Amino acid sequence: MACRNSEGGGTKNTAVGLD
């Protein structure tokens, strides 16, 4: 999933971004 926490992804995407 190419969702970035900076751009405001989803709650699940945020966890993946941090990891």
PDB file of N, CA and C in Angstrom:
ATOM      1  N   MET A   1       0.849  -1.209   0.000  1.00  0.00           N
ATOM      2  CA  MET A   1       0.000   0.000   0.000  1.00  0.00           C
ATOM      3  C   MET A   1       0.881   1.255   0.000  1.00  0.00           C
ATOM      4  N   ALA A   2       0.690   2.099  -0.984  1.00  0.00           N
ATOM      5  CA  ALA A   2       1.527   3.297  -1.062  1.00  0.00           C
ATOM      6  C   ALA A   2       0.831   4.500  -0.450  1.00  0.00           C
ATOM      7  N   CYS A   3       0.390   4.358   0.784  1.00  0.00           N
ATOM      8  CA  CYS A   3      -0.276   5.490   1.463  1.00  0.00           C
ATOM      9  C   CYS A   3       0.705   6.129   2.438  1.00  0.00           C
ATOM     10  N   ARG A   4       0.895   7.415   2.349  1.00  0.00           N
ATOM     11  CA  ARG A   4       1.860   8.078   3.241  1.00  0.00           C
ATOM     12  C   ARG A   4       1.141   8.739   4.408  1.00  0.00           C
ATOM     13  N   ASN A   5       1.699   8.575   5.592  1.00  0.00           N
ATOM     14  CA  ASN A   5       1.104   9.160   6.793  1.00  0.00           C
ATOM     15  C   ASN A   5       1.081  10.684   6.663  1.00  0.00           C
ATOM     16  N   SER A   6       2.118  11.262   6.052  1.00  0.00           N
ATOM     17  CA  SER A   6       2.203  12.717   5.895  1.00  0.00           C
ATOM     18  C   SER A   6       1.009  13.230   5.091  1.00  0.00           C
ATOM     19  N   GLU A   7       0.657  12.526   4.045  1.00  0.00           N
ATOM     20  CA  GLU A   7      -0.436  12.989   3.195  1.00  0.00           C
ATOM     21  C   GLU A   7      -1.793  12.666   3.800  1.00  0.00           C
ATOM     22  N   GLY A   8      -1.802  12.057   4.957  1.00  0.00           N
ATOM     23  CA  GLY A   8      -3.079  11.755   5.611  1.00  0.00           C
ATOM     24  C   GLY A   8      -3.688  10.475   5.079  1.00  0.00           C
ATOM     25  N   GLY A   9      -2.998   9.366   5.281  1.00  0.00           N
ATOM     26  CA  GLY A   9      -3.533   8.075   4.817  1.00  0.00           C
ATOM     27  C   GLY A   9      -4.634   7.607   5.742  1.00  0.00           C
ATOM     28  N   GLY A  10      -4.836   6.300   5.840  1.00  0.00           N
ATOM     29  CA  GLY A  10      -5.882   5.787   6.739  1.00  0.00           C
ATOM     30  C   GLY A  10      -5.278   5.332   8.052  1.00  0.00           C
ATOM     31  N   THR A  11      -6.107   4.947   9.008  1.00  0.00           N
ATOM     32  CA  THR A  11      -5.586   4.501  10.304  1.00  0.00           C
ATOM     33  C   THR A  11      -4.708   3.270  10.112  1.00  0.00           C
ATOM     34  N   LYS A  12      -5.147   2.336   9.286  1.00  0.00           N
ATOM     35  CA  LYS A  12      -4.362   1.118   9.037  1.00  0.00           C
ATOM     36  C   LYS A  12      -3.097   1.480   8.251  1.00  0.00           C
ATOM     37  N   ASN A  13      -3.233   2.371   7.270  1.00  0.00           N
ATOM     38  CA  ASN A  13      -2.081   2.759   6.459  1.00  0.00           C
ATOM     39  C   ASN A  13      -1.040   3.477   7.316  1.00  0.00           C
ATOM     40  N   THR A  14      -1.510   4.224   8.303  1.00  0.00           N
ATOM     41  CA  THR A  14      -0.575   4.964   9.155  1.00  0.00           C
ATOM     42  C   THR A  14       0.339   3.996   9.889  1.00  0.00           C
ATOM     43  N   ALA A  15      -0.228   2.920  10.424  1.00  0.00           N
ATOM     44  CA  ALA A  15       0.566   1.939  11.168  1.00  0.00           C
ATOM     45  C   ALA A  15       1.607   1.321  10.242  1.00  0.00           C
ATOM     46  N   VAL A  16       1.228   1.042   9.011  1.00  0.00           N
ATOM     47  CA  VAL A  16       2.158   0.432   8.058  1.00  0.00           C
ATOM     48  C   VAL A  16       3.259   1.424   7.704  1.00  0.00           C
ATOM     49  N   GLY A  17       2.892   2.695   7.569  1.00  0.00           N
ATOM     50  CA  GLY A  17       3.876   3.720   7.213  1.00  0.00           C
ATOM     51  C   GLY A  17       4.939   3.861   8.297  1.00  0.00           C
ATOM     52  N   LEU A  18       4.502   3.830   9.559  1.00  0.00           N
ATOM     53  CA  LEU A  18       5.452   3.966  10.664  1.00  0.00           C
ATOM     54  C   LEU A  18       6.375   2.756  10.703  1.00  0.00           C
ATOM     55  N   ASP A  19       5.818   1.607  10.366  1.00  0.00           N
ATOM     56  CA  ASP A  19       6.620   0.375  10.383  1.00  0.00           C
ATOM     57  C   ASP A  19       7.405   0.328   9.079  1.00  0.00           C
TER      58      ASP A  19
END
